[in-house]
Amino acid sequence: MAQRQITKPIEAKELPDLTEQQQEFVRQRLAGKNATDAYRAAYDTADMLQRTVWAEASRTNSNPNVAAWLAASREAHLGTAVLTLNGHMAELERLREIALKTGNIGAAVQAEQLRGKVAGHQIERTQEVPIDPVQTLKDIARDQPDIAASLAAQAGIPWADIDDSKRTLN
């Protein structure tokens, strides 16, 4: 049975030189783009067919120099993808469209609600209401003193604490 070799991390000075386009390709890959999108960002692809862009992106991605930089950067945790607002919104929109196409209206509505929250259009507000049974009973007593008196008696709260007018109920 073959044993797994433990290799030491690659030192920056041991990394091969890259062209400017290869450096940009590596930066784009570390930012979370796939190889094709990274290739488009690093190279002029205006006159290239889609399949040519894909093939060149694959070739660049597997280039030994580029691969060494990607591996070293990821090992150093430099390749952590950053979630951007635009990327998050686009992903929610994509999920909404999938939900609509599959007839899952509930999921589509939820995705749209989340987009609204992310964009700041829907704000969930919560309000802490202090729980003061005496104040609650006072509020009830203004309109319905009999009900307030009954609730106060059930809770063992003296009516004198509730009734601001100091009148008594039978």
Short mmCIF file of C-alpha atoms in Angstrom, two decimals:
data_model
loop_
_atom_site.label_atom_id
_atom_site.label_comp_id
_atom_site.label_asym_id
_atom_site.label_seq_id
_atom_site.Cartn_x
_atom_site.Cartn_y
_atom_site.Cartn_z
CA MET A 1 0.00 0.00 0.00
CA ALA A 2 1.41 3.37 -1.02
CA GLN A 3 2.01 5.85 1.72
CA ARG A 4 0.97 9.41 1.40
CA GLN A 5 3.87 11.82 1.31
CA ILE A 6 3.74 14.91 3.43
CA THR A 7 5.11 17.85 1.53
CA LYS A 8 6.25 21.11 2.96
CA PRO A 9 4.48 24.30 1.89
CA ILE A 10 5.90 26.04 -1.16
CA GLU A 11 7.89 29.14 -0.34
CA ALA A 12 7.02 32.26 -2.32
CA LYS A 13 10.56 32.50 -3.67
CA GLU A 14 10.21 28.97 -5.07
CA LEU A 15 7.13 29.85 -7.13
CA PRO A 16 7.63 30.23 -10.89
CA ASP A 17 7.29 33.56 -12.66
CA LEU A 18 3.95 34.30 -14.32
CA THR A 19 3.02 36.58 -17.16
CA GLU A 20 0.75 39.53 -16.34
CA GLN A 21 -2.22 37.68 -17.85
CA GLN A 22 -1.44 34.55 -15.84
CA GLN A 23 -1.21 36.66 -12.66
CA GLU A 24 -4.61 38.19 -13.41
CA PHE A 25 -6.00 34.72 -14.15
CA VAL A 26 -4.76 33.53 -10.74
CA ARG A 27 -6.26 36.60 -9.01
CA GLN A 28 -9.61 35.99 -10.67
CA ARG A 29 -9.61 32.30 -9.74
CA LEU A 30 -8.79 33.15 -6.12
CA ALA A 31 -11.65 35.66 -6.12
CA GLY A 32 -14.00 32.77 -6.83
CA LYS A 33 -14.43 32.91 -10.60
CA ASN A 34 -14.44 29.73 -12.63
CA ALA A 35 -11.60 29.16 -15.11
CA THR A 36 -13.56 30.41 -18.13
CA ASP A 37 -14.62 33.66 -16.46
CA ALA A 38 -11.11 34.17 -15.07
CA TYR A 39 -9.68 33.65 -18.56
CA ARG A 40 -12.10 36.21 -20.02
CA ALA A 41 -11.05 38.73 -17.35
CA ALA A 42 -7.33 38.16 -17.95
CA TYR A 43 -7.17 37.79 -21.72
CA ASP A 44 -8.72 39.44 -24.77
CA THR A 45 -11.36 36.99 -25.93
CA ALA A 46 -13.39 39.28 -28.19
CA ASP A 47 -12.59 37.35 -31.38
CA MET A 48 -12.63 33.87 -29.83
CA LEU A 49 -15.31 31.22 -30.08
CA GLN A 50 -16.85 30.04 -26.81
CA ARG A 51 -15.31 26.58 -27.13
CA THR A 52 -11.90 28.15 -27.77
CA VAL A 53 -12.22 30.30 -24.66
CA TRP A 54 -13.16 27.21 -22.66
CA ALA A 55 -10.21 25.21 -24.06
CA GLU A 56 -7.72 28.02 -23.40
CA ALA A 57 -9.11 28.53 -19.90
CA SER A 58 -8.66 24.84 -19.20
CA ARG A 59 -5.13 24.92 -20.59
CA THR A 60 -4.24 27.99 -18.50
CA ASN A 61 -5.78 26.49 -15.38
CA SER A 62 -3.68 23.33 -15.76
CA ASN A 63 -0.49 25.16 -16.72
CA PRO A 64 2.13 23.96 -14.18
CA ASN A 65 3.17 27.51 -13.26
CA VAL A 66 -0.42 28.70 -12.77
CA ALA A 67 -1.36 25.52 -10.91
CA ALA A 68 1.59 25.99 -8.54
CA TRP A 69 0.49 29.54 -7.74
CA LEU A 70 -3.14 28.47 -7.22
CA ALA A 71 -2.11 25.62 -4.93
CA ALA A 72 0.26 27.78 -2.89
CA SER A 73 -2.29 30.58 -2.58
CA ARG A 74 -5.06 28.23 -1.52
CA GLU A 75 -2.74 26.57 0.97
CA ALA A 76 -2.06 30.01 2.43
CA HIS A 77 -5.85 30.60 2.53
CA LEU A 78 -5.66 33.46 0.08
CA GLY A 79 -8.34 31.96 -2.11
CA THR A 80 -11.29 32.40 0.18
CA ALA A 81 -14.13 33.50 -2.05
CA VAL A 82 -15.81 36.69 -0.98
CA LEU A 83 -19.58 36.87 -1.07
CA THR A 84 -20.50 40.09 -2.77
CA LEU A 85 -23.85 41.83 -2.75
CA ASN A 86 -24.17 41.57 -6.53
CA GLY A 87 -23.22 37.90 -6.53
CA HIS A 88 -25.67 37.15 -3.73
CA MET A 89 -28.48 39.00 -5.52
CA ALA A 90 -27.73 37.21 -8.77
CA GLU A 91 -27.78 33.82 -7.06
CA LEU A 92 -31.13 34.56 -5.40
CA GLU A 93 -32.52 35.67 -8.76
CA ARG A 94 -31.27 32.44 -10.36
CA LEU A 95 -32.91 30.38 -7.63
CA ARG A 96 -36.15 32.33 -8.07
CA GLU A 97 -36.14 31.59 -11.80
CA ILE A 98 -35.54 27.88 -11.19
CA ALA A 99 -38.39 27.84 -8.69
CA LEU A 100 -40.73 29.52 -11.18
CA LYS A 101 -39.77 27.12 -13.97
CA THR A 102 -40.44 24.13 -11.73
CA GLY A 103 -43.73 25.57 -10.51
CA ASN A 104 -42.57 26.04 -6.93
CA ILE A 105 -44.20 29.41 -6.35
CA GLY A 106 -43.51 29.34 -2.60
CA ALA A 107 -39.77 29.00 -3.14
CA ALA A 108 -39.88 31.74 -5.79
CA VAL A 109 -41.65 34.10 -3.42
CA GLN A 110 -39.17 33.30 -0.66
CA ALA A 111 -36.21 33.97 -2.97
CA GLU A 112 -37.75 37.29 -3.98
CA GLN A 113 -38.36 38.22 -0.35
CA LEU A 114 -34.74 37.45 0.45
CA ARG A 115 -33.64 39.63 -2.46
CA GLY A 116 -35.72 42.44 -0.99
CA LYS A 117 -34.12 41.98 2.41
CA VAL A 118 -30.61 41.89 0.95
CA ALA A 119 -31.33 45.06 -1.05
CA GLY A 120 -32.69 46.75 2.06
CA HIS A 121 -36.25 47.10 0.78
CA GLN A 122 -37.74 44.78 3.36
CA ILE A 123 -36.67 45.39 6.90
CA GLU A 124 -37.71 43.10 9.68
CA ARG A 125 -38.41 45.14 12.74
CA THR A 126 -38.85 43.79 16.18
CA GLN A 127 -39.87 45.75 19.19
CA GLU A 128 -39.24 44.65 22.68
CA VAL A 129 -42.28 45.22 24.79
CA PRO A 130 -41.63 45.17 28.50
CA ILE A 131 -43.84 42.67 30.20
CA ASP A 132 -45.46 44.54 33.06
CA PRO A 133 -48.70 42.82 34.03
CA VAL A 134 -49.79 45.75 36.19
CA GLN A 135 -49.43 48.20 33.27
CA THR A 136 -51.21 45.76 30.94
CA LEU A 137 -54.08 45.44 33.42
CA LYS A 138 -54.21 49.24 33.79
CA ASP A 139 -54.54 49.53 30.00
CA ILE A 140 -57.34 46.96 29.98
CA ALA A 141 -59.06 48.65 32.96
CA ARG A 142 -59.50 51.89 31.04
CA ASP A 143 -61.93 50.19 28.64
CA GLN A 144 -63.00 47.05 30.47
CA PRO A 145 -62.61 47.44 34.23
CA ASP A 146 -64.58 44.28 35.03
CA ILE A 147 -62.31 42.12 32.87
CA ALA A 148 -59.22 43.80 34.33
CA ALA A 149 -60.48 43.15 37.86
CA SER A 150 -61.12 39.50 37.06
CA LEU A 151 -57.66 39.05 35.52
CA ALA A 152 -56.04 40.85 38.46
CA ALA A 153 -57.81 38.54 40.92
CA GLN A 154 -56.71 35.45 38.93
CA ALA A 155 -53.12 36.68 38.94
CA GLY A 156 -53.21 37.65 42.61
CA ILE A 157 -52.57 41.31 41.86
CA PRO A 158 -54.35 43.70 44.24
CA TRP A 159 -56.94 45.86 42.49
CA ALA A 160 -55.53 48.91 44.25
CA ASP A 161 -52.36 48.51 42.18
CA ILE A 162 -54.46 48.55 38.99
CA ASP A 163 -57.17 51.09 39.59
CA ASP A 164 -55.81 54.64 39.34
CA SER A 165 -59.09 56.10 40.55
CA LYS A 166 -58.86 54.06 43.77
CA ARG A 167 -62.44 52.92 43.36
CA THR A 168 -63.35 49.38 44.29
CA LEU A 169 -65.21 46.80 42.26
CA ASN A 170 -67.49 44.16 43.74
#
